[in-house]
Coordinates of C-alpha atoms in Angstrom, one line a residue:
Y1 CA -86.1 41.0 152.6
T2 CA -87.0 43.7 154.4
V3 CA -90.2 43.8 156.5
T4 CA -92.3 47.1 157.2
L5 CA -94.5 47.7 159.9
N6 CA -97.4 50.6 159.4
A7 CA -99.4 52.0 161.9
V8 CA -98.1 50.1 165.2
T9 CA -99.8 51.4 168.2
G10 CA -99.3 51.2 172.0
D11 CA -96.5 50.1 174.1
G12 CA -95.3 46.4 174.3
T13 CA -92.7 44.1 172.7
L14 CA -92.3 42.9 169.1
R15 CA -90.7 39.8 167.3
L16 CA -90.7 38.3 163.7
D17 CA -90.8 34.7 163.3
L18 CA -91.1 33.0 159.8
K19 CA -93.6 30.0 159.1
G20 CA -92.3 26.8 158.1
S21 CA -94.7 26.7 154.8
G22 CA -97.4 28.9 153.1
T23 CA -95.1 32.1 153.0
G24 CA -94.9 32.5 149.4
I25 CA -91.4 33.3 149.9
T26 CA -89.1 31.4 147.2
D27 CA -85.1 31.7 146.1
A28 CA -84.0 33.0 142.5
A29 CA -84.8 29.6 141.3
G30 CA -88.1 29.4 142.5
N31 CA -87.9 27.0 145.2
P32 CA -89.9 27.5 148.5
I33 CA -88.2 28.0 151.9
S34 CA -87.2 24.6 153.3
G35 CA -88.4 25.6 157.4
G36 CA -89.3 28.0 159.5
Y37 CA -87.5 30.5 161.7
T38 CA -88.7 31.0 165.4
S39 CA -85.7 33.1 166.9
G40 CA -86.6 36.4 165.5
A41 CA -85.1 39.5 167.5
T42 CA -87.3 41.2 169.9
Y43 CA -88.1 44.6 169.7
T44 CA -89.6 47.1 172.3
V45 CA -92.5 49.2 170.9
D46 CA -92.9 52.7 172.7
G47 CA -96.0 54.7 170.9
V48 CA -97.6 55.9 174.0
A49 CA -96.3 59.6 175.0
P50 CA -95.9 60.5 178.7
T51 CA -98.8 62.2 180.4
I52 CA -97.9 65.4 182.4
T53 CA -98.5 64.5 186.2
S54 CA -97.5 67.4 188.0
A55 CA -100.2 70.1 189.3
L56 CA -101.8 72.2 186.6
T57 CA -102.1 75.4 188.6
A58 CA -99.1 77.2 190.0
S59 CA -98.6 81.0 191.6
G60 CA -95.7 83.4 192.3
V61 CA -95.5 87.0 193.2
Y62 CA -93.8 89.7 190.9
R63 CA -90.1 90.2 191.5
S64 CA -90.2 87.2 194.2
A65 CA -88.4 84.1 193.5
L66 CA -90.8 81.2 192.3
A67 CA -91.3 78.5 194.8
G68 CA -90.1 75.4 193.4
Y69 CA -92.3 73.8 190.7
T70 CA -91.3 70.6 188.8
I71 CA -92.7 69.2 185.8
T72 CA -93.3 65.4 186.3
A73 CA -94.6 62.7 184.3
S74 CA -96.0 59.3 184.0
E75 CA -92.6 57.5 182.8
A76 CA -88.9 58.1 182.2
V77 CA -88.3 61.6 180.1
V78 CA -85.5 62.6 178.5
A79 CA -86.8 66.3 177.7
F80 CA -89.0 68.8 179.3
G81 CA -90.3 72.1 177.9
A82 CA -92.3 74.9 179.1
T83 CA -93.6 77.9 176.4
G84 CA -95.1 80.9 177.5
L85 CA -93.8 81.7 181.2
P86 CA -93.7 85.5 182.2
A87 CA -90.4 86.8 181.4
G88 CA -87.6 85.9 184.3
L89 CA -89.1 82.3 184.8
S90 CA -87.2 79.5 182.4
C91 CA -87.6 75.7 182.5
N92 CA -84.7 73.3 183.0
A93 CA -84.8 70.6 179.9
G94 CA -83.3 67.9 182.1
S95 CA -84.8 68.1 185.7
G96 CA -88.2 69.9 184.5
V97 CA -87.9 72.3 187.5
I98 CA -89.0 76.2 186.6
S99 CA -87.5 78.7 188.2
G100 CA -86.0 82.4 188.3
T101 CA -87.6 85.5 189.5
P102 CA -90.7 86.8 187.3
T103 CA -90.5 90.4 186.3
Q104 CA -94.4 90.3 184.7
A105 CA -97.1 89.8 186.5
G106 CA -100.8 88.4 185.5
S107 CA -101.9 85.2 184.7
F108 CA -100.4 83.1 181.9
T109 CA -101.1 79.7 180.2
V110 CA -97.7 78.0 180.1
Q111 CA -98.0 74.8 178.2
L112 CA -95.9 72.4 179.4
S113 CA -94.0 69.0 177.6
A114 CA -92.4 65.9 178.6
T115 CA -90.5 63.7 175.8
D116 CA -89.5 60.5 176.0
A117 CA -86.5 58.3 174.5
A118 CA -88.8 57.1 171.8
G119 CA -89.5 60.9 170.9
N120 CA -93.0 60.6 172.0
T121 CA -94.4 63.8 173.5
G122 CA -97.0 64.8 175.6
S123 CA -98.2 68.2 176.6
A124 CA -100.5 69.8 179.0
N125 CA -101.1 73.7 180.2
L126 CA -100.4 75.0 183.2
A127 CA -102.1 78.2 185.0
L128 CA -99.6 80.0 186.0
T129 CA -100.8 83.5 188.3
I130 CA -98.0 85.6 189.1
A131 CA -99.4 88.2 192.0
G132 CA -98.4 92.0 191.8
K133 CA -95.9 93.2 194.7
A134 CA -97.6 94.4 197.9
L135 CA -96.7 98.1 198.7
T136 CA -97.7 99.6 201.6
I137 CA -97.7 103.4 202.3
T138 CA -95.9 105.5 205.3
G139 CA -95.5 109.3 206.5
V140 CA -99.5 109.8 206.7
Q141 CA -100.4 111.9 209.5
I142 CA -104.1 112.2 211.0
L143 CA -104.3 116.0 212.2
S144 CA -106.0 116.8 215.3
R145 CA -108.9 119.6 214.7
A146 CA -111.7 121.1 216.7
Y147 CA -115.1 119.4 216.8
D148 CA -117.4 119.9 213.8
G149 CA -119.8 117.3 214.0
T150 CA -118.5 115.5 210.8
T151 CA -116.5 112.5 210.8
V152 CA -113.8 114.0 208.7
A153 CA -110.4 113.4 209.5
P154 CA -108.0 116.0 208.2
L155 CA -104.8 114.3 206.4
D156 CA -101.2 115.6 206.3
L157 CA -99.7 113.8 203.2
S158 CA -96.4 115.9 202.7
A159 CA -94.1 112.9 204.1
A160 CA -96.5 110.3 202.4
S161 CA -94.1 107.7 200.5
L162 CA -94.2 103.9 199.3
V163 CA -92.2 101.2 201.1
G164 CA -91.6 98.2 198.8
V165 CA -91.2 99.2 195.3
A166 CA -88.6 96.6 193.5
A167 CA -85.5 98.4 192.3
G168 CA -85.4 100.0 188.7
D169 CA -89.2 100.3 188.8
A170 CA -91.3 103.2 188.2
V171 CA -93.9 103.6 190.7
T172 CA -95.6 106.4 192.5
L173 CA -98.0 107.6 195.0
V174 CA -101.3 109.2 194.0
T175 CA -102.7 111.2 196.6
S176 CA -105.3 113.5 194.8
S177 CA -108.2 111.2 196.0
A178 CA -106.8 110.4 199.3
S179 CA -109.3 111.2 202.5
A180 CA -110.1 109.9 205.9
S181 CA -112.5 109.6 208.3
Y182 CA -113.5 108.7 211.7
A183 CA -115.9 106.2 212.6
D184 CA -118.3 108.4 214.3
A185 CA -118.7 112.4 214.7
S186 CA -118.7 112.2 218.2
V187 CA -115.9 114.1 220.7
G188 CA -112.8 112.4 221.8
T189 CA -109.0 112.1 221.7
L190 CA -106.7 109.7 219.8
K191 CA -109.6 109.1 217.7
A192 CA -108.5 106.0 214.9
A193 CA -109.4 107.2 211.7
I194 CA -109.4 105.2 208.2
A195 CA -107.5 106.5 205.2
R196 CA -108.3 105.6 201.9
G197 CA -108.1 106.7 198.3
F198 CA -104.8 106.4 197.6
G199 CA -103.7 105.3 193.9
L200 CA -100.6 104.3 192.2
G201 CA -99.2 105.8 188.9
G202 CA -96.0 105.3 186.8
A203 CA -95.0 102.7 184.2
D204 CA -94.7 100.0 186.2
A205 CA -98.0 100.2 188.8
L206 CA -100.0 97.4 187.6
K207 CA -97.0 95.2 188.7

């Protein structure tokens, strides 16, 4: 005989025994079974999916190796997964480690998954933020000038350039709106000034 169980839920163990009478089971001649059976095999039932237990937020920096992020789950897992990762990152299916160097910046919703030995899969969304790469400007000079009653500080931008652009990226320094000013209009020497209004151009400027 084949016994089929439907709609079994949860985790636990299952054993099939047979009553000694009243089963309705007969042999080919119509004789009922003469006794029960209480030594059925025990089976483990796993119907519950793993729960993702690792943090659901993570961050990194464009063109910098991602600090270790590992998917963890509430039970033993045979396979991890992550879909929706930015270019440059990947997930190790065996360990759950997400690693690499992202070549995209922005906010990403990554679907994490964990599958147990019974084939149950649990999932959760990871909010991953990849910040743009920090750049600095060098070669900007504040020029001396005669007192004119204003806070305007003249700039020399002939040697201005960007520092920190990743190799292969197209990023340029835009100075068309750049200006500088002193904190006040009084006469002085070696006065500090603040330069502002610089911008970025090029195909990779938003990264």
